[in-house]
Tab-separated table of C-alpha atoms in Angstrom:
chain	number	residue	atom	x	y	z
A	1	UNK	CA	-74.730	-121.692	-34.690
A	2	UNK	CA	-71.420	-119.948	-33.851
A	3	UNK	CA	-69.693	-121.711	-30.502
A	4	UNK	CA	-69.333	-119.107	-28.210
A	5	UNK	CA	-65.985	-117.861	-27.300
A	6	UNK	CA	-65.941	-117.930	-23.601
A	7	UNK	CA	-66.406	-120.796	-21.047
A	8	UNK	CA	-65.596	-121.437	-17.466
A	9	UNK	CA	-61.779	-122.190	-18.693
A	10	UNK	CA	-61.185	-119.056	-21.023
A	11	UNK	CA	-62.200	-117.066	-17.997
A	12	UNK	CA	-60.686	-118.273	-15.387
A	13	UNK	CA	-57.614	-117.835	-17.508
A	14	UNK	CA	-58.832	-114.163	-18.412
A	15	UNK	CA	-59.156	-112.807	-15.045
A	16	UNK	CA	-56.410	-114.480	-13.710
A	17	UNK	CA	-53.911	-112.927	-15.943
A	18	UNK	CA	-55.808	-109.794	-15.500
A	19	UNK	CA	-55.118	-109.635	-12.130
A	20	UNK	CA	-51.625	-110.358	-11.950
A	21	UNK	CA	-50.447	-108.126	-15.249
A	22	UNK	CA	-51.441	-104.233	-16.364
A	23	UNK	CA	-52.638	-105.234	-19.908
A	24	UNK	CA	-55.933	-103.718	-19.968
A	25	UNK	CA	-54.755	-100.345	-17.813
A	26	UNK	CA	-51.817	-100.009	-20.282
A	27	UNK	CA	-54.656	-100.295	-23.364
A	28	UNK	CA	-57.240	-98.442	-21.573
A	29	UNK	CA	-54.878	-95.310	-21.809
A	30	UNK	CA	-54.445	-95.777	-25.139
A	31	UNK	CA	-58.280	-95.576	-25.891
A	32	UNK	CA	-58.402	-92.768	-23.679
A	33	UNK	CA	-55.808	-90.828	-26.079
A	34	UNK	CA	-58.651	-91.315	-28.793
A	35	UNK	CA	-61.884	-90.693	-27.338
A	36	UNK	CA	-62.804	-87.171	-25.777
A	37	UNK	CA	-64.344	-86.894	-22.242
A	38	UNK	CA	-67.390	-85.320	-23.417
A	39	UNK	CA	-68.351	-88.127	-25.811
A	40	UNK	CA	-70.558	-90.990	-25.011
A	41	UNK	CA	-69.263	-94.634	-25.455
A	42	UNK	CA	-71.267	-97.943	-26.440
A	43	UNK	CA	-68.890	-101.264	-26.423
A	44	UNK	CA	-69.799	-104.268	-28.013
A	45	UNK	CA	-67.967	-107.401	-27.215
A	46	UNK	CA	-66.984	-105.907	-24.105
A	47	UNK	CA	-66.514	-109.469	-22.706
A	48	UNK	CA	-65.433	-109.711	-18.653
A	49	UNK	CA	-65.526	-105.704	-19.103
A	50	UNK	CA	-62.058	-104.813	-17.587
A	51	UNK	CA	-61.459	-102.073	-20.086
A	52	UNK	CA	-64.894	-100.289	-19.510
A	53	UNK	CA	-64.844	-100.242	-15.981
A	54	UNK	CA	-61.422	-98.388	-16.161
A	55	UNK	CA	-62.927	-95.963	-18.957
A	56	UNK	CA	-65.926	-95.470	-16.152
A	57	UNK	CA	-63.779	-95.226	-13.616
A	58	UNK	CA	-62.245	-92.572	-15.582
A	59	UNK	CA	-64.813	-90.360	-15.942
A	60	UNK	CA	-66.616	-91.529	-19.256
A	61	UNK	CA	-70.400	-92.072	-19.990
A	62	UNK	CA	-69.984	-95.985	-21.349
A	63	UNK	CA	-72.356	-98.593	-22.102
A	64	UNK	CA	-70.742	-101.872	-22.592
A	65	UNK	CA	-72.640	-105.008	-24.096
A	66	UNK	CA	-71.750	-108.569	-24.702
A	67	UNK	CA	-73.980	-111.442	-25.969
A	68	UNK	CA	-72.997	-113.737	-23.084
A	69	UNK	CA	-74.571	-113.450	-19.963
A	70	UNK	CA	-71.501	-115.527	-18.044
A	71	UNK	CA	-69.149	-113.119	-18.202
A	72	UNK	CA	-71.925	-109.746	-18.284
A	73	UNK	CA	-72.955	-111.213	-15.017
A	74	UNK	CA	-69.046	-111.336	-13.761
A	75	UNK	CA	-68.609	-108.047	-15.060
A	76	UNK	CA	-71.290	-106.618	-12.809
A	77	UNK	CA	-70.446	-108.811	-9.726
A	78	UNK	CA	-66.470	-107.527	-10.218
A	79	UNK	CA	-67.259	-104.223	-10.521
A	80	UNK	CA	-70.245	-103.265	-8.623
A	81	UNK	CA	-71.041	-101.046	-12.200
A	82	UNK	CA	-74.364	-100.957	-13.551
A	83	UNK	CA	-72.917	-100.156	-16.785
A	84	UNK	CA	-72.783	-103.800	-18.282
A	85	UNK	CA	-75.912	-105.396	-20.174
A	86	UNK	CA	-76.318	-108.363	-22.168
A	87	UNK	CA	-77.161	-107.549	-25.741
A	88	UNK	CA	-76.598	-108.977	-29.552
A	89	UNK	CA	-74.908	-105.908	-31.065
A	90	UNK	CA	-76.788	-106.432	-34.265
A	91	UNK	CA	-80.168	-106.236	-32.250
A	92	UNK	CA	-79.328	-103.655	-29.965
A	93	UNK	CA	-80.988	-99.840	-30.312
A	94	UNK	CA	-77.814	-98.821	-27.980
A	95	UNK	CA	-76.318	-95.238	-29.731
A	96	UNK	CA	-73.445	-93.516	-28.829
A	97	UNK	CA	-71.059	-90.799	-29.906
A	98	UNK	CA	-67.939	-93.606	-30.443
A	99	UNK	CA	-68.568	-97.241	-30.524
A	100	UNK	CA	-65.602	-99.071	-29.103
A	101	UNK	CA	-64.329	-102.321	-30.240
A	102	UNK	CA	-61.805	-104.240	-28.020
A	103	UNK	CA	-60.743	-107.708	-30.080
A	104	UNK	CA	-64.318	-107.812	-31.340
A	105	UNK	CA	-66.302	-106.895	-34.801
A	106	UNK	CA	-64.556	-107.480	-37.587
A	107	UNK	CA	-65.224	-104.424	-39.226
A	108	UNK	CA	-63.576	-105.810	-42.688
A	109	UNK	CA	-66.613	-107.780	-43.098
A	110	UNK	CA	-69.211	-105.869	-44.898
A	111	UNK	CA	-72.023	-106.399	-42.834
A	112	UNK	CA	-70.654	-106.462	-40.081
A	113	UNK	CA	-69.028	-102.659	-40.587
A	114	UNK	CA	-72.661	-101.498	-41.489
A	115	UNK	CA	-74.197	-102.290	-38.579
A	116	UNK	CA	-71.835	-101.236	-36.158
A	117	UNK	CA	-71.823	-98.108	-38.117
A	118	UNK	CA	-75.396	-97.164	-37.463
A	119	UNK	CA	-74.992	-97.250	-33.590
A	120	UNK	CA	-71.921	-94.829	-33.936
A	121	UNK	CA	-72.925	-90.887	-34.025
A	122	UNK	CA	-69.061	-89.827	-34.781
A	123	UNK	CA	-66.299	-92.106	-34.749
A	124	UNK	CA	-65.407	-96.074	-34.803
A	125	UNK	CA	-62.497	-96.942	-32.290
A	126	UNK	CA	-61.159	-100.275	-33.142
A	127	UNK	CA	-58.821	-102.354	-32.030
A	128	UNK	CA	-58.032	-106.226	-33.620
A	129	UNK	CA	-55.628	-108.575	-33.042
A	130	UNK	CA	-52.665	-109.287	-35.369
A	131	UNK	CA	-52.541	-112.878	-33.985
A	132	UNK	CA	-49.284	-112.467	-34.045
A	133	UNK	CA	-46.687	-112.947	-30.980
A	134	UNK	CA	-43.800	-114.395	-29.302
A	135	UNK	CA	-41.581	-112.215	-31.253
A	136	UNK	CA	-43.365	-112.368	-34.430
A	137	UNK	CA	-42.708	-116.210	-34.854
A	138	UNK	CA	-46.253	-117.566	-34.735
A	139	UNK	CA	-49.091	-116.267	-36.461
A	140	UNK	CA	-52.431	-118.240	-35.511
A	141	UNK	CA	-54.753	-116.366	-37.733
A	142	UNK	CA	-54.622	-113.804	-40.641
A	143	UNK	CA	-56.183	-110.551	-39.840
A	144	UNK	CA	-55.703	-107.346	-41.589
A	145	UNK	CA	-52.743	-105.480	-40.964
A	146	UNK	CA	-52.111	-101.932	-40.325
A	147	UNK	CA	-52.047	-100.506	-43.599
A	148	UNK	CA	-54.466	-102.784	-45.118
A	149	UNK	CA	-56.647	-101.682	-42.848
A	150	UNK	CA	-56.131	-97.764	-43.470
A	151	UNK	CA	-56.357	-98.497	-47.269
A	152	UNK	CA	-59.776	-100.583	-46.615
A	153	UNK	CA	-61.452	-97.400	-44.777
A	154	UNK	CA	-60.046	-94.513	-46.584
A	155	UNK	CA	-60.856	-96.355	-49.743
A	156	UNK	CA	-64.616	-96.398	-48.334
A	157	UNK	CA	-64.545	-92.614	-48.041
A	158	UNK	CA	-64.048	-92.479	-44.041
A	159	UNK	CA	-61.245	-90.508	-42.105
A	160	UNK	CA	-59.050	-93.172	-40.375
A	161	UNK	CA	-56.093	-92.984	-38.403
A	162	UNK	CA	-54.278	-95.675	-36.494
A	163	UNK	CA	-50.824	-97.816	-35.104
A	164	UNK	CA	-49.764	-101.033	-34.105
A	165	UNK	CA	-49.555	-101.730	-30.792
A	166	UNK	CA	-47.866	-104.149	-28.841
A	167	UNK	CA	-48.645	-105.001	-25.038
A	168	UNK	CA	-47.349	-108.117	-22.944
A	169	UNK	CA	-50.428	-109.833	-21.227
A	170	UNK	CA	-48.593	-113.065	-20.072
A	171	UNK	CA	-50.397	-115.891	-18.597
A	172	UNK	CA	-49.843	-117.534	-15.487
A	173	UNK	CA	-49.772	-121.445	-15.279
A	174	UNK	CA	-50.789	-124.325	-12.494
A	175	UNK	CA	-48.701	-126.400	-14.523
A	176	UNK	CA	-46.937	-127.514	-18.003
A	177	UNK	CA	-50.452	-129.853	-18.283
A	178	UNK	CA	-52.185	-126.455	-17.598
A	179	UNK	CA	-50.132	-124.878	-20.037
A	180	UNK	CA	-50.628	-127.381	-22.873
A	181	UNK	CA	-54.251	-127.552	-22.350
A	182	UNK	CA	-54.244	-123.185	-22.583
A	183	UNK	CA	-52.210	-123.319	-25.607
A	184	UNK	CA	-54.903	-126.139	-27.028
A	185	UNK	CA	-57.826	-124.266	-26.005
A	186	UNK	CA	-56.512	-120.736	-27.617
A	187	UNK	CA	-54.368	-121.821	-30.428
A	188	UNK	CA	-56.555	-124.926	-31.867
A	189	UNK	CA	-55.030	-124.736	-35.540
A	190	UNK	CA	-51.462	-124.577	-33.737
A	191	UNK	CA	-49.165	-127.091	-32.902
A	192	UNK	CA	-49.161	-126.882	-28.749
A	193	UNK	CA	-45.255	-127.534	-28.690
A	194	UNK	CA	-44.550	-124.480	-30.759
A	195	UNK	CA	-45.616	-122.449	-27.482
A	196	UNK	CA	-43.395	-124.336	-25.306
A	197	UNK	CA	-39.864	-122.833	-25.789
A	198	UNK	CA	-41.915	-119.352	-24.376
A	199	UNK	CA	-43.326	-121.205	-20.922
A	200	UNK	CA	-41.027	-119.950	-18.221
A	201	UNK	CA	-40.151	-121.782	-14.965
A	202	UNK	CA	-41.386	-118.780	-11.833
A	203	UNK	CA	-40.824	-118.520	-8.101
A	204	UNK	CA	-44.625	-118.177	-7.387
A	205	UNK	CA	-46.001	-121.240	-6.154
A	206	UNK	CA	-49.325	-120.865	-6.948
A	207	UNK	CA	-48.517	-120.414	-10.728
A	208	UNK	CA	-44.718	-121.736	-10.959
A	209	UNK	CA	-45.007	-121.550	-14.875
A	210	UNK	CA	-45.960	-118.228	-17.125
A	211	UNK	CA	-46.622	-118.132	-21.113
A	212	UNK	CA	-44.845	-115.023	-22.185
A	213	UNK	CA	-47.583	-113.239	-24.527
A	214	UNK	CA	-46.669	-110.182	-26.396
A	215	UNK	CA	-49.740	-109.122	-27.722
A	216	UNK	CA	-49.364	-107.500	-30.898
A	217	UNK	CA	-52.793	-105.155	-32.506
A	218	UNK	CA	-53.832	-102.368	-34.760
A	219	UNK	CA	-56.049	-99.465	-33.159
A	220	UNK	CA	-58.150	-97.382	-35.505
A	221	UNK	CA	-59.530	-94.360	-35.292
A	222	UNK	CA	-62.603	-94.586	-37.532
A	223	UNK	CA	-64.755	-91.131	-37.846
A	224	UNK	CA	-67.914	-91.232	-39.978
């Protein structure tokens, strides 16, 4: 059985970083530019639900799902919205004009693509990380580039457009010990010392260190 992505440390780190930067609002603006307001949205793998919350408050008809009950409870409590549900996309009967995937879904795996397509009437909007940060000096995982992604879907007969995005998502940290733990937890195949040059001291007494992180990603608009 695959190890769950979320644990209490990752939840706390993510909520901390999200509260102190504008990563989700900036990402949400990119998503809004692709999805008309009159299209219903189903988001799978919504995690802590920040993007879904923003879209809902912006007037979108959206339902958000994640298999992890802990993050769904946190999303409901934080937002006060009833759009969040615990469900696996593989067995869900949710259906919308658009399926939204933010760092979830791995559409280049055939079974995932076919399953997710069954939930979408018109399109999939998919965002995946390039796992290439720190001025492109560190790459923790191999995922498809923009050109590879577009070629893949066009060869399958889909109409697809996309672009690369880069949005800062810095991680505030209480100590260098916590920084090392964060790196080991999130980049287990990388040597932690490789990231140390990108940790800077701050004037914040609560979080005197910050790991600068430029999230580089691909956003795709895939029409059925």
